[in-house]
Amino acid sequence: QVQLVESGGGLVRPGGSLRLSCAASGLTFSLYTASWFRQSPGGEREMVAEASRDGDTKYADAVNGRFIISRDNRKHSIYLQMNSVKPEETAVYYCRAQYRHYTVWGQGTQVTVSS
């Protein structure tokens, strides 16, 4: 069964930090481009960060300089280090793996930024 499972979400205070993880199974993970997306209440799903197969990264302007995406191909995992988080970044965060035409989405993990 091809599957991505996110973890690490929860409640965090404004200005705080949180680390999300995504574990992949049932696929040759090292072949995939890995990404994090988020969808806020009533909003559209948007790309947050992306990591290529060799670890090169891209970030949305809104998070650049505060968030860090990384991957560990040996562990078949993707990570998102979220620093200096803002209340408006409350959202469900999703991981995505893509290879050629094939895309796999996780079910998401809730991140709530609130005092």
Short mmCIF file of N, CA, C and O in Angstrom, two decimals:
data_model
loop_
_atom_site.label_atom_id
_atom_site.label_comp_id
_atom_site.label_asym_id
_atom_site.label_seq_id
_atom_site.Cartn_x
_atom_site.Cartn_y
_atom_site.Cartn_z
N GLN A 1 0.84 -1.19 0.00
CA GLN A 1 0.00 0.00 0.00
C GLN A 1 0.89 1.25 0.00
O GLN A 1 1.70 1.42 0.90
N VAL A 2 0.72 2.11 -1.00
CA VAL A 2 1.44 3.36 -1.06
C VAL A 2 0.82 4.32 -0.06
O VAL A 2 -0.39 4.55 -0.07
N GLN A 3 1.65 4.91 0.79
CA GLN A 3 1.11 5.71 1.87
C GLN A 3 2.11 6.77 2.34
O GLN A 3 3.31 6.51 2.43
N LEU A 4 1.59 7.96 2.67
CA LEU A 4 2.33 9.00 3.35
C LEU A 4 1.58 9.32 4.63
O LEU A 4 0.37 9.54 4.60
N VAL A 5 2.29 9.36 5.75
CA VAL A 5 1.67 9.62 7.04
C VAL A 5 2.39 10.76 7.73
O VAL A 5 3.57 10.64 8.07
N GLU A 6 1.67 11.87 7.96
CA GLU A 6 2.23 13.02 8.65
C GLU A 6 2.11 12.85 10.16
O GLU A 6 1.20 12.19 10.67
N SER A 7 3.02 13.51 10.87
CA SER A 7 2.97 13.55 12.32
C SER A 7 3.66 14.82 12.80
O SER A 7 4.35 15.50 12.03
N GLY A 8 3.47 15.15 14.06
CA GLY A 8 4.13 16.30 14.66
C GLY A 8 3.29 17.54 14.77
O GLY A 8 3.73 18.54 15.35
N GLY A 9 2.09 17.52 14.23
CA GLY A 9 1.22 18.67 14.33
C GLY A 9 0.67 18.83 15.74
O GLY A 9 0.81 17.95 16.59
N GLY A 10 0.05 19.98 15.99
CA GLY A 10 -0.52 20.25 17.29
C GLY A 10 -0.61 21.73 17.54
O GLY A 10 -0.57 22.54 16.61
N LEU A 11 -0.74 22.09 18.80
CA LEU A 11 -0.87 23.48 19.21
C LEU A 11 0.49 24.07 19.50
O LEU A 11 1.30 23.48 20.23
N VAL A 12 0.76 25.24 18.93
CA VAL A 12 2.01 25.95 19.16
C VAL A 12 1.71 27.43 19.34
O VAL A 12 0.79 27.97 18.72
N ARG A 13 2.46 28.09 20.20
CA ARG A 13 2.25 29.51 20.45
C ARG A 13 2.85 30.37 19.33
O ARG A 13 3.83 29.97 18.69
N PRO A 14 2.26 31.54 19.07
CA PRO A 14 2.86 32.45 18.09
C PRO A 14 4.33 32.71 18.44
O PRO A 14 4.67 32.95 19.59
N GLY A 15 5.18 32.65 17.43
CA GLY A 15 6.60 32.82 17.63
C GLY A 15 7.34 31.55 17.99
O GLY A 15 8.57 31.54 18.02
N GLY A 16 6.59 30.49 18.25
CA GLY A 16 7.20 29.23 18.61
C GLY A 16 7.62 28.42 17.41
O GLY A 16 7.56 28.87 16.26
N SER A 17 8.04 27.19 17.68
CA SER A 17 8.54 26.30 16.65
C SER A 17 7.86 24.94 16.72
O SER A 17 7.40 24.51 17.78
N LEU A 18 7.83 24.29 15.59
CA LEU A 18 7.22 22.97 15.48
C LEU A 18 7.92 22.22 14.35
O LEU A 18 8.30 22.83 13.35
N ARG A 19 8.06 20.92 14.52
CA ARG A 19 8.67 20.10 13.47
C ARG A 19 7.69 19.03 13.02
O ARG A 19 7.25 18.21 13.83
N LEU A 20 7.36 19.06 11.74
CA LEU A 20 6.48 18.07 11.15
C LEU A 20 7.30 16.98 10.47
O LEU A 20 8.37 17.24 9.92
N SER A 21 6.78 15.76 10.51
CA SER A 21 7.42 14.64 9.85
C SER A 21 6.42 13.96 8.93
O SER A 21 5.21 14.00 9.16
N CYS A 22 6.92 13.32 7.90
CA CYS A 22 6.09 12.57 6.97
C CYS A 22 6.84 11.30 6.60
O CYS A 22 7.93 11.36 6.04
N ALA A 23 6.24 10.16 6.92
CA ALA A 23 6.85 8.87 6.63
C ALA A 23 6.20 8.25 5.39
O ALA A 23 4.98 8.14 5.31
N ALA A 24 7.03 7.85 4.45
CA ALA A 24 6.56 7.25 3.21
C ALA A 24 6.77 5.75 3.23
O ALA A 24 7.76 5.25 3.76
N SER A 25 5.84 5.03 2.63
CA SER A 25 5.96 3.59 2.50
C SER A 25 5.31 3.14 1.21
O SER A 25 4.43 3.82 0.66
N GLY A 26 5.73 1.99 0.71
CA GLY A 26 5.14 1.43 -0.50
C GLY A 26 5.60 2.08 -1.79
O GLY A 26 4.99 1.85 -2.84
N LEU A 27 6.65 2.88 -1.74
CA LEU A 27 7.19 3.52 -2.92
C LEU A 27 8.71 3.63 -2.82
O LEU A 27 9.27 3.53 -1.73
N THR A 28 9.35 3.84 -3.97
CA THR A 28 10.79 4.04 -3.98
C THR A 28 11.03 5.52 -3.69
O THR A 28 11.13 6.34 -4.60
N PHE A 29 11.13 5.83 -2.43
CA PHE A 29 11.09 7.22 -1.97
C PHE A 29 12.17 8.09 -2.59
O PHE A 29 11.94 9.26 -2.88
N SER A 30 13.35 7.56 -2.80
CA SER A 30 14.46 8.35 -3.31
C SER A 30 14.22 8.91 -4.71
O SER A 30 14.91 9.84 -5.12
N LEU A 31 13.25 8.38 -5.44
CA LEU A 31 12.94 8.85 -6.78
C LEU A 31 12.00 10.06 -6.79
O LEU A 31 11.84 10.69 -7.83
N TYR A 32 11.40 10.38 -5.67
CA TYR A 32 10.32 11.35 -5.62
C TYR A 32 10.77 12.74 -5.19
O TYR A 32 11.63 12.89 -4.31
N THR A 33 10.16 13.74 -5.81
CA THR A 33 10.23 15.09 -5.28
C THR A 33 9.24 15.18 -4.11
O THR A 33 8.11 14.71 -4.22
N ALA A 34 9.67 15.75 -3.01
CA ALA A 34 8.86 15.82 -1.80
C ALA A 34 8.48 17.26 -1.48
O ALA A 34 9.32 18.17 -1.61
N SER A 35 7.24 17.46 -1.06
CA SER A 35 6.75 18.81 -0.81
C SER A 35 5.86 18.84 0.42
O SER A 35 5.29 17.83 0.82
N TRP A 36 5.74 20.04 0.98
CA TRP A 36 4.75 20.33 2.02
C TRP A 36 3.78 21.38 1.49
O TRP A 36 4.20 22.39 0.92
N PHE A 37 2.50 21.13 1.71
CA PHE A 37 1.43 22.07 1.39
C PHE A 37 0.65 22.35 2.66
O PHE A 37 0.76 21.63 3.65
N ARG A 38 -0.16 23.41 2.63
CA ARG A 38 -1.04 23.68 3.75
C ARG A 38 -2.35 24.26 3.24
O ARG A 38 -2.41 24.87 2.17
N GLN A 39 -3.39 24.07 4.02
CA GLN A 39 -4.71 24.59 3.70
C GLN A 39 -5.33 25.14 4.97
O GLN A 39 -5.62 24.39 5.90
N SER A 40 -5.54 26.45 5.01
CA SER A 40 -6.13 27.11 6.16
C SER A 40 -7.65 26.99 6.08
O SER A 40 -8.21 26.71 5.01
N PRO A 41 -8.34 27.22 7.21
CA PRO A 41 -9.80 27.14 7.19
C PRO A 41 -10.41 28.07 6.15
O PRO A 41 -10.14 29.27 6.16
N GLY A 42 -11.20 27.52 5.25
CA GLY A 42 -11.83 28.31 4.21
C GLY A 42 -10.92 28.73 3.08
O GLY A 42 -11.36 29.43 2.16
N GLY A 43 -9.66 28.31 3.12
CA GLY A 43 -8.70 28.71 2.11
C GLY A 43 -8.38 27.61 1.11
O GLY A 43 -8.92 26.51 1.18
N GLU A 44 -7.50 27.95 0.19
CA GLU A 44 -7.05 27.00 -0.82
C GLU A 44 -5.75 26.35 -0.38
O GLU A 44 -4.97 26.92 0.39
N ARG A 45 -5.50 25.16 -0.89
CA ARG A 45 -4.25 24.48 -0.59
C ARG A 45 -3.11 25.18 -1.32
O ARG A 45 -3.19 25.44 -2.52
N GLU A 46 -2.04 25.47 -0.59
CA GLU A 46 -0.91 26.18 -1.16
C GLU A 46 0.40 25.47 -0.84
O GLU A 46 0.55 24.85 0.21
N MET A 47 1.34 25.59 -1.76
CA MET A 47 2.65 25.00 -1.56
C MET A 47 3.43 25.81 -0.54
O MET A 47 3.45 27.04 -0.59
N VAL A 48 4.09 25.11 0.37
CA VAL A 48 4.89 25.73 1.41
C VAL A 48 6.38 25.57 1.11
O VAL A 48 7.15 26.53 1.18
N ALA A 49 6.79 24.35 0.81
CA ALA A 49 8.20 24.06 0.58
C ALA A 49 8.34 22.80 -0.24
O ALA A 49 7.44 21.95 -0.26
N GLU A 50 9.48 22.66 -0.90
CA GLU A 50 9.73 21.51 -1.76
C GLU A 50 11.19 21.10 -1.67
O GLU A 50 12.07 21.96 -1.58
N ALA A 51 11.43 19.81 -1.69
CA ALA A 51 12.79 19.27 -1.67
C ALA A 51 12.96 18.29 -2.82
O ALA A 51 12.18 17.35 -2.97
N SER A 52 13.99 18.50 -3.62
CA SER A 52 14.29 17.59 -4.71
C SER A 52 14.87 16.29 -4.18
O SER A 52 15.11 16.14 -2.98
N ARG A 53 15.13 15.37 -5.08
CA ARG A 53 15.66 14.07 -4.68
C ARG A 53 17.01 14.16 -4.00
O ARG A 53 17.32 13.34 -3.12
N ASP A 54 17.81 15.17 -4.36
CA ASP A 54 19.12 15.32 -3.75
C ASP A 54 19.13 16.37 -2.63
O ASP A 54 20.19 16.71 -2.11
N GLY A 55 17.95 16.89 -2.26
CA GLY A 55 17.85 17.79 -1.14
C GLY A 55 17.82 19.27 -1.46
O GLY A 55 17.73 20.09 -0.53
N ASP A 56 17.89 19.66 -2.73
CA ASP A 56 17.73 21.07 -3.08
C ASP A 56 16.33 21.53 -2.70
O ASP A 56 15.36 20.78 -2.84
N THR A 57 16.20 22.76 -2.23
CA THR A 57 14.94 23.22 -1.65
C THR A 57 14.40 24.47 -2.31
O THR A 57 15.14 25.29 -2.86
N LYS A 58 13.08 24.62 -2.23
CA LYS A 58 12.36 25.81 -2.66
C LYS A 58 11.33 26.14 -1.59
O LYS A 58 10.79 25.25 -0.95
N TYR A 59 11.02 27.44 -1.44
CA TYR A 59 10.08 27.87 -0.42
C TYR A 59 9.12 28.91 -0.96
O TYR A 59 9.47 29.72 -1.82
N ALA A 60 7.90 28.89 -0.43
CA ALA A 60 6.98 29.98 -0.68
C ALA A 60 7.53 31.25 -0.03
O ALA A 60 8.17 31.19 1.02
N ASP A 61 7.27 32.39 -0.66
CA ASP A 61 7.78 33.65 -0.12
C ASP A 61 7.33 33.88 1.33
O ASP A 61 8.08 34.43 2.13
N ALA A 62 6.14 33.44 1.66
CA ALA A 62 5.58 33.69 2.98
C ALA A 62 6.35 33.00 4.10
O ALA A 62 6.30 33.44 5.25
N VAL A 63 7.05 31.92 3.78
CA VAL A 63 7.74 31.15 4.81
C VAL A 63 9.25 31.16 4.65
O VAL A 63 9.97 30.67 5.55
N ASN A 64 9.74 31.70 3.57
CA ASN A 64 11.17 31.71 3.29
C ASN A 64 11.94 32.40 4.43
O ASN A 64 11.60 33.50 4.84
N GLY A 65 12.95 31.72 4.93
CA GLY A 65 13.74 32.25 6.02
C GLY A 65 13.29 31.78 7.38
O GLY A 65 14.03 31.94 8.36
N ARG A 66 12.08 31.22 7.47
CA ARG A 66 11.56 30.75 8.75
C ARG A 66 11.35 29.24 8.79
O ARG A 66 11.50 28.62 9.84
N PHE A 67 10.98 28.67 7.66
CA PHE A 67 10.73 27.23 7.58
C PHE A 67 11.88 26.54 6.85
O PHE A 67 12.52 27.13 5.98
N ILE A 68 12.13 25.29 7.21
CA ILE A 68 13.17 24.50 6.57
C ILE A 68 12.61 23.12 6.23
O ILE A 68 12.12 22.41 7.11
N ILE A 69 12.69 22.76 4.95
CA ILE A 69 12.31 21.42 4.53
C ILE A 69 13.56 20.58 4.38
O ILE A 69 14.60 21.06 3.94
N SER A 70 13.46 19.32 4.75
CA SER A 70 14.57 18.40 4.58
C SER A 70 14.02 17.00 4.33
O SER A 70 12.83 16.75 4.52
N ARG A 71 14.90 16.12 3.90
CA ARG A 71 14.47 14.75 3.67
C ARG A 71 15.59 13.79 4.03
O ARG A 71 16.78 14.14 3.98
N ASP A 72 15.20 12.61 4.41
CA ASP A 72 16.12 11.54 4.72
C ASP A 72 15.69 10.33 3.91
O ASP A 72 14.74 9.64 4.27
N ASN A 73 16.36 10.11 2.79
CA ASN A 73 15.96 9.03 1.90
C ASN A 73 16.12 7.65 2.55
O ASN A 73 15.35 6.73 2.27
N ARG A 74 17.11 7.52 3.42
CA ARG A 74 17.31 6.25 4.11
C ARG A 74 16.13 5.93 5.02
O ARG A 74 15.72 4.77 5.13
N LYS A 75 15.58 6.96 5.66
CA LYS A 75 14.44 6.78 6.55
C LYS A 75 13.10 6.93 5.83
O LYS A 75 12.04 6.79 6.46
N HIS A 76 13.14 7.23 4.53
CA HIS A 76 11.92 7.43 3.73
C HIS A 76 11.03 8.49 4.37
O HIS A 76 9.81 8.32 4.49
N SER A 77 11.64 9.60 4.77
CA SER A 77 10.91 10.62 5.51
C SER A 77 11.19 12.02 4.99
O SER A 77 12.25 12.31 4.45
N ILE A 78 10.20 12.88 5.19
CA ILE A 78 10.27 14.30 4.86
C ILE A 78 9.99 15.07 6.15
O ILE A 78 9.16 14.66 6.96
N TYR A 79 10.66 16.22 6.32
CA TYR A 79 10.49 17.01 7.53
C TYR A 79 10.24 18.47 7.17
O TYR A 79 10.70 18.96 6.15
N LEU A 80 9.50 19.14 8.04
CA LEU A 80 9.32 20.58 7.91
C LEU A 80 9.55 21.20 9.28
O LEU A 80 8.74 21.01 10.20
N GLN A 81 10.65 21.93 9.42
CA GLN A 81 10.93 22.69 10.63
C GLN A 81 10.28 24.05 10.49
O GLN A 81 10.63 24.81 9.59
N MET A 82 9.34 24.35 11.37
CA MET A 82 8.60 25.60 11.33
C MET A 82 9.06 26.48 12.49
O MET A 82 8.90 26.10 13.65
N ASN A 83 9.61 27.63 12.18
CA ASN A 83 10.11 28.56 13.18
C ASN A 83 9.36 29.88 13.12
O ASN A 83 8.88 30.29 12.06
N SER A 84 9.29 30.56 14.25
CA SER A 84 8.63 31.87 14.34
C SER A 84 7.24 31.84 13.71
O SER A 84 6.88 32.69 12.90
N VAL A 85 6.46 30.86 14.08
CA VAL A 85 5.16 30.66 13.45
C VAL A 85 4.19 31.79 13.79
O VAL A 85 4.28 32.41 14.85
N LYS A 86 3.27 32.03 12.88
CA LYS A 86 2.30 33.10 12.98
C LYS A 86 0.89 32.52 13.07
O LYS A 86 0.62 31.45 12.53
N PRO A 87 -0.04 33.23 13.74
CA PRO A 87 -1.41 32.72 13.85
C PRO A 87 -2.07 32.41 12.51
O PRO A 87 -2.83 31.44 12.41
N GLU A 88 -1.78 33.21 11.49
CA GLU A 88 -2.38 32.98 10.18
C GLU A 88 -1.86 31.72 9.49
O GLU A 88 -2.37 31.34 8.44
N GLU A 89 -0.86 31.08 10.09
CA GLU A 89 -0.34 29.84 9.54
C GLU A 89 -1.03 28.61 10.12
O GLU A 89 -0.62 27.48 9.84
N THR A 90 -2.06 28.84 10.91
CA THR A 90 -2.92 27.75 11.34
C THR A 90 -3.53 27.09 10.10
O THR A 90 -4.15 27.75 9.27
N ALA A 91 -3.34 25.79 9.97
CA ALA A 91 -3.78 25.09 8.77
C ALA A 91 -3.58 23.59 8.95
O ALA A 91 -2.91 23.15 9.89
N VAL A 92 -4.15 22.84 8.04
CA VAL A 92 -3.80 21.44 7.90
C VAL A 92 -2.61 21.37 6.95
O VAL A 92 -2.66 21.91 5.85
N TYR A 93 -1.56 20.72 7.39
CA TYR A 93 -0.35 20.60 6.60
C TYR A 93 -0.28 19.20 5.99
O TYR A 93 -0.44 18.20 6.68
N TYR A 94 -0.02 19.17 4.68
CA TYR A 94 0.02 17.92 3.93
C TYR A 94 1.40 17.70 3.32
O TYR A 94 2.02 18.64 2.83
N CYS A 95 1.85 16.46 3.32
CA CYS A 95 3.04 16.13 2.56
C CYS A 95 2.64 15.51 1.23
O CYS A 95 1.57 14.90 1.10
N ARG A 96 3.49 15.69 0.23
CA ARG A 96 3.24 15.17 -1.09
C ARG A 96 4.52 14.62 -1.68
O ARG A 96 5.59 15.22 -1.56
N ALA A 97 4.42 13.48 -2.34
CA ALA A 97 5.54 12.89 -3.07
C ALA A 97 5.14 12.74 -4.52
O ALA A 97 4.03 12.29 -4.83
N GLN A 98 6.03 13.13 -5.43
CA GLN A 98 5.70 13.11 -6.85
C GLN A 98 6.86 12.58 -7.67
O GLN A 98 8.01 12.98 -7.47
N TYR A 99 6.54 11.67 -8.58
CA TYR A 99 7.50 11.12 -9.52
C TYR A 99 6.83 10.99 -10.88
O TYR A 99 5.84 10.28 -11.02
N ARG A 100 7.37 11.71 -11.85
CA ARG A 100 6.76 11.77 -13.18
C ARG A 100 5.29 12.18 -13.04
O ARG A 100 4.99 13.23 -12.49
N HIS A 101 4.37 11.36 -13.55
CA HIS A 101 2.95 11.67 -13.51
C HIS A 101 2.28 11.22 -12.21
O HIS A 101 1.10 11.53 -11.99
N TYR A 102 3.00 10.52 -11.37
CA TYR A 102 2.40 9.90 -10.20
C TYR A 102 2.58 10.76 -8.96
O TYR A 102 3.69 11.17 -8.62
N THR A 103 1.46 11.04 -8.28
CA THR A 103 1.46 11.89 -7.09
C THR A 103 0.78 11.17 -5.94
O THR A 103 -0.27 10.56 -6.11
N VAL A 104 1.39 11.26 -4.76
CA VAL A 104 0.83 10.68 -3.55
C VAL A 104 0.70 11.78 -2.50
O VAL A 104 1.66 12.54 -2.26
N TRP A 105 -0.46 11.86 -1.87
CA TRP A 105 -0.72 12.83 -0.81
C TRP A 105 -0.91 12.13 0.53
O TRP A 105 -1.51 11.06 0.61
N GLY A 106 -0.43 12.78 1.58
CA GLY A 106 -0.77 12.34 2.92
C GLY A 106 -2.15 12.86 3.31
O GLY A 106 -2.77 13.65 2.60
N GLN A 107 -2.64 12.42 4.45
CA GLN A 107 -3.96 12.82 4.91
C GLN A 107 -3.94 14.13 5.69
O GLN A 107 -5.00 14.70 5.96
N GLY A 108 -2.78 14.62 6.05
CA GLY A 108 -2.65 15.91 6.69
C GLY A 108 -2.53 15.83 8.19
O GLY A 108 -2.98 14.88 8.83
N THR A 109 -1.90 16.86 8.75
CA THR A 109 -1.80 17.01 10.19
C THR A 109 -2.13 18.45 10.57
O THR A 109 -1.68 19.39 9.92
N GLN A 110 -2.94 18.63 11.60
CA GLN A 110 -3.41 19.94 12.00
C GLN A 110 -2.33 20.69 12.78
O GLN A 110 -1.77 20.16 13.75
N VAL A 111 -2.07 21.92 12.37
CA VAL A 111 -1.20 22.83 13.11
C VAL A 111 -2.03 24.04 13.51
O VAL A 111 -2.61 24.71 12.66
N THR A 112 -2.10 24.30 14.80
CA THR A 112 -2.84 25.45 15.32
C THR A 112 -1.88 26.39 16.03
O THR A 112 -1.22 25.98 16.99
N VAL A 113 -1.80 27.62 15.55
CA VAL A 113 -0.92 28.63 16.15
C VAL A 113 -1.79 29.58 16.96
O VAL A 113 -2.54 30.38 16.40
N SER A 114 -1.70 29.48 18.26
CA SER A 114 -2.56 30.26 19.13
C SER A 114 -1.94 30.35 20.52
O SER A 114 -1.25 29.44 20.97
N SER A 115 -2.20 31.46 21.19
CA SER A 115 -1.77 31.63 22.57
C SER A 115 -2.84 31.19 23.55
O SER A 115 -2.61 31.16 24.75
#
